[in-house]
Amino acid sequence: MNPKNEGGAAATTLRLTAARPEDVAHAAALLRAGELVAMPTETVYGLAANALDPHAVASIFTAKRRPPDNPLIVHIAAPEDIAPLVAAYPPAAQKLAAAFWPGPLTVILPKSALVPDLVSAGLPTVALRIPAHPAARALLRAAGVPLAAPSANRSGSPSPTTAAHVLADLDGRLSAILDGGECSVGVESTVVTLAEGPPCLLRPGGIPPEALRAVLGELAVSPAVTHALQAGETAQSPGMKYKHYAPQAELTLLTGSREAFVTYLKAHACAEDGVLCFDEDFDGLWRRFSYGSVDDPAAQAQQLFARLRELDAQGLTRVFCHTPRQEGVGLAVYNRLLRAAGFRELAVDEAAPAPQKT
Ligand code: AMP
Ligand code: MG
């Protein structure tokens, strides 16, 4: 049974458990047979298919309703799987592999002819990652093939960090899901290109830029990380041109101190509005969704997508978010929130009242 067709009777998605070796073996057999399986990784759940089978890869795009010009990340089990997939494996890539794999880092390199054009969306490059999650590693080893796996959400909605999120978006559109619990990192992998010119960060993620610089020396940052693409500009990473991670609610980022944030809300928000804030921000009038401590970007990353899904489940139409700091993995949190907000960001500090004289 392959449930990837549009329309028709709803097919069922088999629930498998990552802790059971026989379930991992079953998932691997489905992948070898060209089916789609959602797998847990430390970043977010991935919608996996055999990367070397163009039919299987095509069904990823159908299931997610992903635009065909947005290429896929290829997941591999071990460093020895890299050579057949690339046309070059430069020293910088070897350094990154040694320092960060297995882990939440994706490296873009010139691709070999073995990688189907569908995977790279016609680009001459391939995005590679060795994930760290034990279930993803076990599945890759058992499948014995590289797995193309974008995030297992419906294209445009927040990435899934639990099996329930995957099923909410895609139930019946994939053969099985391997449930490995909640993802520990919570935002997608960091994407770095080494395909041409000096190393460049295309997408911030689980590995912070500071850590990459410590290994690489230099690292450019694509302007698309923190700015909207201008008309006529080409995206180095095609995924960056799409509105992403978007909740249904209109989201606005408010950048400034806790006091300025609350002052703005008092002046502009009403009781029906949602507020996405830090644990220590306040206990106020509005519908409050906390996404971690202000000083803990890792906790913010881990909780962000679940909170965005909760906002939608509540049917909120307007949400104000206290902007995170852009340090460490906080840059990834900021990048996802900016896209979720369609780049609507207001500096609120100047609106803060002058301190009262006593
Ligand atoms: P996802 O797996 O859904 O989180 O998305 C993968 C991200 O990696 C998207 O932003 C893609 O545009 C990007 N990506 C994948 N392959 C390439 C490539 N060959 N060159 C540039 N970006 C890529
Ligand atoms: Mg995605």
Coordinates of C-alpha atoms and ligand atoms in Angstrom, one line a residue:
M1 CA 0.0 0.0 0.0
N2 CA 1.3 3.4 -0.9
P3 CA -0.8 6.3 0.4
K4 CA 1.0 9.0 -1.5
N5 CA -1.7 9.6 -4.1
E6 CA -3.8 12.7 -3.9
G7 CA -7.5 12.2 -3.4
G8 CA -9.2 8.8 -3.1
A9 CA -10.0 7.0 0.2
A10 CA -7.7 8.1 3.1
A11 CA -4.9 5.6 3.6
T12 CA -3.7 4.9 7.1
T13 CA -0.3 5.7 8.4
L14 CA 1.3 2.9 10.4
R15 CA 2.6 4.0 13.9
L16 CA 6.0 2.5 14.7
T17 CA 8.0 2.9 17.8
A18 CA 11.7 3.9 17.6
A19 CA 12.6 1.9 20.7
R20 CA 11.6 -1.4 19.1
P21 CA 14.3 -2.8 16.8
E22 CA 11.6 -4.8 14.8
D23 CA 9.8 -1.5 14.1
V24 CA 13.0 0.2 12.9
A25 CA 13.6 -2.8 10.6
H26 CA 10.0 -2.5 9.3
A27 CA 10.4 1.2 8.6
A28 CA 13.7 0.4 6.8
A29 CA 12.0 -2.2 4.6
L30 CA 9.3 0.3 3.7
L31 CA 12.0 2.9 2.7
R32 CA 13.8 0.3 0.5
A33 CA 10.5 -0.4 -1.2
G34 CA 10.1 3.3 -2.2
E35 CA 7.6 4.3 0.5
L36 CA 7.6 7.4 2.7
V37 CA 8.4 7.1 6.4
A38 CA 8.6 10.0 9.0
M39 CA 11.7 9.7 11.2
P40 CA 12.7 11.5 14.4
T41 CA 15.9 13.5 14.3
E42 CA 17.4 15.7 17.0
T43 CA 16.3 18.8 15.0
V44 CA 12.7 18.1 13.8
Y45 CA 10.9 15.1 12.3
G46 CA 11.9 14.3 8.7
L47 CA 9.8 12.9 5.9
A48 CA 12.2 10.3 4.5
A49 CA 12.5 8.5 1.2
N50 CA 15.3 6.6 -0.6
A51 CA 17.3 9.5 -2.0
L52 CA 18.5 7.4 -4.9
D53 CA 14.9 6.5 -6.1
P54 CA 13.4 9.4 -8.1
H55 CA 9.9 8.1 -7.7
A56 CA 10.2 7.9 -4.0
V57 CA 11.7 11.4 -3.9
A58 CA 8.8 12.7 -6.1
S59 CA 6.3 11.4 -3.5
I60 CA 7.9 13.6 -0.8
F61 CA 7.1 16.7 -2.8
T62 CA 3.5 15.5 -3.4
A63 CA 2.9 14.5 0.3
K64 CA 4.2 17.8 1.6
R65 CA 2.9 19.9 -1.2
R66 CA 6.4 21.3 -1.5
P67 CA 7.3 23.6 -4.4
P68 CA 9.5 21.5 -6.8
D69 CA 12.3 24.1 -6.8
N70 CA 13.1 23.6 -3.1
P71 CA 15.8 21.0 -2.8
L72 CA 16.0 18.3 -0.1
I73 CA 18.6 17.4 2.5
V74 CA 20.2 14.0 2.0
H75 CA 20.8 12.1 5.3
I76 CA 23.6 9.5 5.6
A77 CA 24.7 7.1 8.2
A78 CA 28.5 7.6 8.2
P79 CA 31.3 9.6 6.7
E80 CA 32.1 6.8 4.3
D81 CA 28.8 7.4 2.6
I82 CA 29.8 10.9 1.5
A83 CA 32.2 10.2 -1.4
P84 CA 29.7 8.6 -3.8
L85 CA 27.3 11.5 -3.5
V86 CA 29.8 14.4 -4.1
A87 CA 32.0 15.7 -6.9
A88 CA 34.4 17.3 -4.4
Y89 CA 35.1 16.9 -0.7
P90 CA 37.2 19.9 0.3
P91 CA 39.2 20.1 3.5
A92 CA 36.8 22.6 5.0
A93 CA 34.0 20.0 4.7
Q94 CA 36.2 17.4 6.3
K95 CA 36.8 19.7 9.2
L96 CA 33.1 20.4 9.7
A97 CA 32.3 16.7 9.5
A98 CA 34.9 15.9 12.1
A99 CA 33.7 18.6 14.4
F100 CA 29.9 18.4 14.1
W101 CA 28.8 15.1 12.7
P102 CA 26.7 13.4 13.8
G103 CA 24.7 16.5 14.6
P104 CA 22.4 19.3 13.4
L105 CA 24.6 20.6 10.6
T106 CA 24.0 20.4 6.8
V107 CA 26.8 21.0 4.4
I108 CA 26.3 21.8 0.7
L109 CA 28.8 20.4 -1.8
P110 CA 29.0 19.9 -5.5
K111 CA 26.9 16.8 -6.3
S112 CA 27.9 13.6 -8.1
A113 CA 25.7 12.1 -10.9
L114 CA 24.4 9.6 -8.5
V115 CA 22.2 12.2 -6.8
P116 CA 18.9 12.6 -8.8
D117 CA 18.1 16.1 -10.1
L118 CA 14.8 16.0 -8.2
V119 CA 16.7 15.9 -4.9
S120 CA 18.7 18.9 -5.7
A121 CA 15.8 20.7 -7.6
G122 CA 18.1 21.0 -10.6
L123 CA 21.0 22.6 -8.7
P124 CA 24.5 21.2 -9.3
T125 CA 24.9 20.7 -5.5
V126 CA 23.7 18.4 -2.7
A127 CA 22.9 19.1 0.9
L128 CA 24.3 16.4 3.3
R129 CA 23.8 15.7 6.9
I130 CA 24.6 12.9 9.4
P131 CA 21.9 13.2 12.1
A132 CA 22.7 12.4 15.7
H133 CA 19.3 11.0 16.9
P134 CA 19.9 7.2 17.7
A135 CA 16.6 6.3 15.9
A136 CA 17.6 8.2 12.7
R137 CA 21.0 6.5 12.8
A138 CA 19.6 3.1 13.3
L139 CA 17.1 3.6 10.5
L140 CA 19.8 4.9 8.1
R141 CA 22.0 1.9 8.9
A142 CA 19.1 -0.6 8.4
A143 CA 17.8 1.0 5.2
G144 CA 21.3 1.0 3.7
V145 CA 20.5 3.9 1.4
P146 CA 20.8 7.7 1.8
L147 CA 17.5 9.2 2.8
A148 CA 16.2 12.5 1.4
A149 CA 14.2 14.0 4.2
P150 CA 12.8 17.5 4.5
S151 CA 10.8 18.5 7.6
A152 CA 7.7 16.3 7.9
N153 CA 5.2 19.1 7.9
R154 CA 2.8 20.4 5.3
S155 CA 4.9 22.9 3.3
G156 CA 4.7 26.4 5.0
S157 CA 3.5 25.3 8.4
P158 CA 5.7 25.1 11.5
S159 CA 8.1 22.1 11.5
P160 CA 7.1 19.1 13.5
T161 CA 8.8 18.3 16.8
T162 CA 6.6 15.4 17.9
A163 CA 4.9 12.5 16.1
A164 CA 1.5 14.1 16.8
H165 CA 2.6 17.2 14.8
V166 CA 3.5 15.0 11.8
L167 CA 0.2 13.2 11.9
A168 CA -1.7 16.5 12.3
D169 CA -0.3 17.6 9.0
L170 CA 0.3 14.4 7.0
D171 CA -1.7 11.5 8.4
G172 CA -2.6 9.2 5.5
R173 CA 0.0 10.8 3.1
L174 CA 2.9 8.6 4.2
S175 CA 3.2 4.9 4.9
A176 CA 4.6 5.0 8.4
I177 CA 5.9 7.1 11.2
L178 CA 8.7 6.1 13.6
D179 CA 7.8 7.7 16.9
G180 CA 11.0 8.7 18.8
G181 CA 9.4 11.2 21.2
E182 CA 10.1 15.0 21.3
C183 CA 13.0 16.4 19.3
S184 CA 15.7 17.8 21.5
V185 CA 17.0 20.7 19.4
G186 CA 13.6 21.7 18.0
V187 CA 14.7 23.9 15.0
E188 CA 16.1 22.6 11.8
S189 CA 19.8 22.0 11.0
T190 CA 22.3 24.8 10.3
V191 CA 22.9 24.9 6.5
V192 CA 26.4 25.9 5.3
T193 CA 27.5 26.0 1.7
L194 CA 31.0 25.1 0.7
A195 CA 30.0 24.6 -3.0
E196 CA 31.7 27.8 -4.2
G197 CA 33.6 30.7 -2.7
P198 CA 34.3 31.0 1.1
P199 CA 32.0 29.1 3.5
C200 CA 28.6 30.8 3.9
L201 CA 25.8 30.3 6.4
L202 CA 22.5 29.9 4.5
R203 CA 20.3 29.0 7.4
P204 CA 21.0 29.3 11.1
G205 CA 20.0 26.2 13.1
G206 CA 21.1 23.8 15.8
I207 CA 24.8 24.6 15.5
P208 CA 25.5 28.3 16.2
P209 CA 27.6 30.4 13.8
E210 CA 30.1 31.0 16.6
A211 CA 30.9 27.3 16.8
L212 CA 31.3 27.1 13.0
R213 CA 33.7 30.1 13.0
A214 CA 35.8 28.4 15.7
V215 CA 36.4 25.5 13.2
L216 CA 36.4 27.3 9.8
G217 CA 38.0 30.6 10.7
E218 CA 35.9 32.6 8.3
L219 CA 32.1 32.3 7.7
A220 CA 30.0 34.7 5.6
V221 CA 26.4 35.0 6.6
S222 CA 23.8 35.2 3.8
P223 CA 21.8 38.4 4.1
A224 CA 18.6 36.3 3.7
V225 CA 19.2 35.0 7.3
T226 CA 17.9 38.2 8.8
H227 CA 16.4 40.1 5.9
A228 CA 13.6 39.6 3.3
L229 CA 14.8 38.9 -0.2
Q230 CA 14.4 42.0 -2.4
A231 CA 12.5 41.8 -5.7
G232 CA 14.7 40.2 -8.4
E233 CA 17.2 38.7 -5.8
T234 CA 18.0 35.0 -6.2
A235 CA 17.9 32.8 -3.0
Q236 CA 21.2 31.0 -2.5
S237 CA 19.1 28.4 -0.6
P238 CA 15.8 28.2 -2.4
G239 CA 13.9 27.4 0.8
M240 CA 14.6 31.0 2.0
K241 CA 12.4 32.6 -0.5
Y242 CA 9.2 31.0 0.8
K243 CA 7.1 32.3 3.7
H244 CA 7.8 29.7 6.3
Y245 CA 6.9 28.3 9.7
A246 CA 3.8 30.5 9.5
P247 CA 1.0 30.3 12.0
Q248 CA -2.5 31.3 10.8
A249 CA -2.4 34.3 13.2
E250 CA -0.8 37.6 12.2
L251 CA 2.4 37.6 14.2
T252 CA 4.4 40.8 15.0
L253 CA 7.8 40.8 16.7
L254 CA 8.4 43.4 19.3
T255 CA 12.0 44.1 20.0
G256 CA 13.1 45.8 23.2
S257 CA 13.3 45.4 27.0
R258 CA 10.7 43.6 29.0
E259 CA 9.3 47.0 30.2
A260 CA 9.0 48.3 26.7
F261 CA 7.3 45.1 25.5
V262 CA 4.7 45.3 28.3
T263 CA 4.1 49.0 27.7
Y264 CA 3.5 48.4 24.0
L265 CA 1.1 45.6 24.8
K266 CA -0.9 47.7 27.3
A267 CA -1.3 50.4 24.6
H268 CA -2.0 48.2 21.6
A269 CA -3.1 44.6 22.5
C270 CA -6.6 43.5 23.5
A271 CA -7.7 40.6 25.6
E272 CA -8.3 38.3 22.5
D273 CA -4.7 38.8 21.4
G274 CA -2.0 36.1 22.0
V275 CA 1.4 37.0 23.4
L276 CA 4.4 34.8 22.7
C277 CA 6.8 35.7 25.4
F278 CA 9.6 34.5 27.8
D279 CA 9.0 32.6 31.0
E280 CA 9.9 35.6 33.1
D281 CA 8.1 38.2 31.0
F282 CA 4.8 38.6 33.0
D283 CA 1.6 37.1 33.9
G284 CA -0.8 39.5 32.2
L285 CA -4.2 40.0 30.7
W286 CA -3.4 38.5 27.4
R287 CA -3.4 34.9 26.2
R288 CA 0.1 34.0 27.1
F289 CA 2.3 31.4 25.4
S290 CA 5.8 31.2 26.9
Y291 CA 8.6 29.8 24.7
G292 CA 11.4 29.5 27.3
S293 CA 13.6 31.6 29.5
V294 CA 15.0 34.8 28.0
D295 CA 18.5 33.6 28.8
D296 CA 18.1 30.1 27.4
P297 CA 18.0 30.0 23.6
A298 CA 18.3 26.2 23.5
A299 CA 15.0 26.0 25.4
Q300 CA 13.4 28.6 23.1
A301 CA 14.5 26.6 20.1
Q302 CA 13.1 23.4 21.6
Q303 CA 9.7 24.9 22.3
L304 CA 9.1 27.4 19.5
F305 CA 7.3 25.3 16.8
A306 CA 5.1 23.6 19.4
R307 CA 4.0 27.0 20.6
L308 CA 3.3 28.2 17.1
R309 CA 1.1 25.2 16.6
E310 CA -0.7 25.9 19.9
L311 CA -1.5 29.5 18.8
D312 CA -3.2 28.1 15.7
A313 CA -5.1 25.5 17.7
Q314 CA -6.5 28.4 19.7
G315 CA -7.7 30.1 16.6
L316 CA -6.0 33.4 17.5
T317 CA -6.0 36.1 14.8
R318 CA -3.3 38.4 16.2
V319 CA -0.2 37.5 18.2
F320 CA 2.7 39.7 19.6
C321 CA 6.0 38.1 20.2
H322 CA 8.9 39.3 22.4
T323 CA 11.9 39.0 20.1
P324 CA 14.7 36.7 21.2
R325 CA 18.4 37.6 21.4
Q326 CA 20.3 36.6 18.3
E327 CA 23.1 34.8 20.1
G328 CA 24.0 31.1 19.7
V329 CA 21.1 29.0 18.6
G330 CA 19.0 32.2 19.3
L331 CA 19.9 33.4 15.8
A332 CA 17.9 30.3 14.5
V333 CA 15.0 31.1 16.7
Y334 CA 15.0 34.8 15.5
N335 CA 15.3 33.7 11.9
R336 CA 12.3 31.3 12.2
L337 CA 10.2 33.9 14.0
L338 CA 11.0 36.6 11.5
R339 CA 9.7 34.3 8.7
A340 CA 6.7 33.3 10.8
A341 CA 6.0 37.0 11.1
G342 CA 6.5 37.8 7.4
F343 CA 9.3 40.1 8.6
R344 CA 7.0 42.3 10.7
E345 CA 9.3 43.5 13.5
L346 CA 8.9 46.7 15.6
A347 CA 11.5 48.3 17.8
V348 CA 9.6 49.2 21.0
D349 CA 12.4 50.5 23.3
E350 CA 11.8 54.1 22.3
A351 CA 8.2 53.7 23.3
A352 CA 9.2 52.9 26.9
P353 CA 8.2 55.6 29.4
A354 CA 11.0 57.6 30.9
P355 CA 11.8 56.5 34.5
Q356 CA 9.7 58.3 37.1
K357 CA 11.5 60.7 39.3
T358 CA 11.1 59.9 43.0
Ligands
AMP1 P1 14.0 21.4 5.1 O1 14.6 20.1 5.0 O2 12.5 21.4 4.7 O3 14.2 22.0 6.4 O4 14.7 22.3 4.0 C1 16.0 22.2 3.6 C2 16.7 23.5 3.3 O5 17.9 23.2 2.7 C3 15.9 24.4 2.4 O6 16.0 25.7 2.8 C4 16.6 24.2 1.1 O7 16.4 25.3 0.2 C5 18.0 24.0 1.5 N1 18.8 23.2 0.6 C6 18.7 21.9 0.3 N2 19.6 21.5 -0.7 C7 20.2 22.7 -1.1 C8 21.2 22.9 -2.1 N3 21.7 22.0 -2.9 N4 21.6 24.2 -2.2 C9 21.1 25.2 -1.4 N5 20.2 25.0 -0.4 C10 19.7 23.7 -0.3
MG2 MG 11.1 22.5 6.2

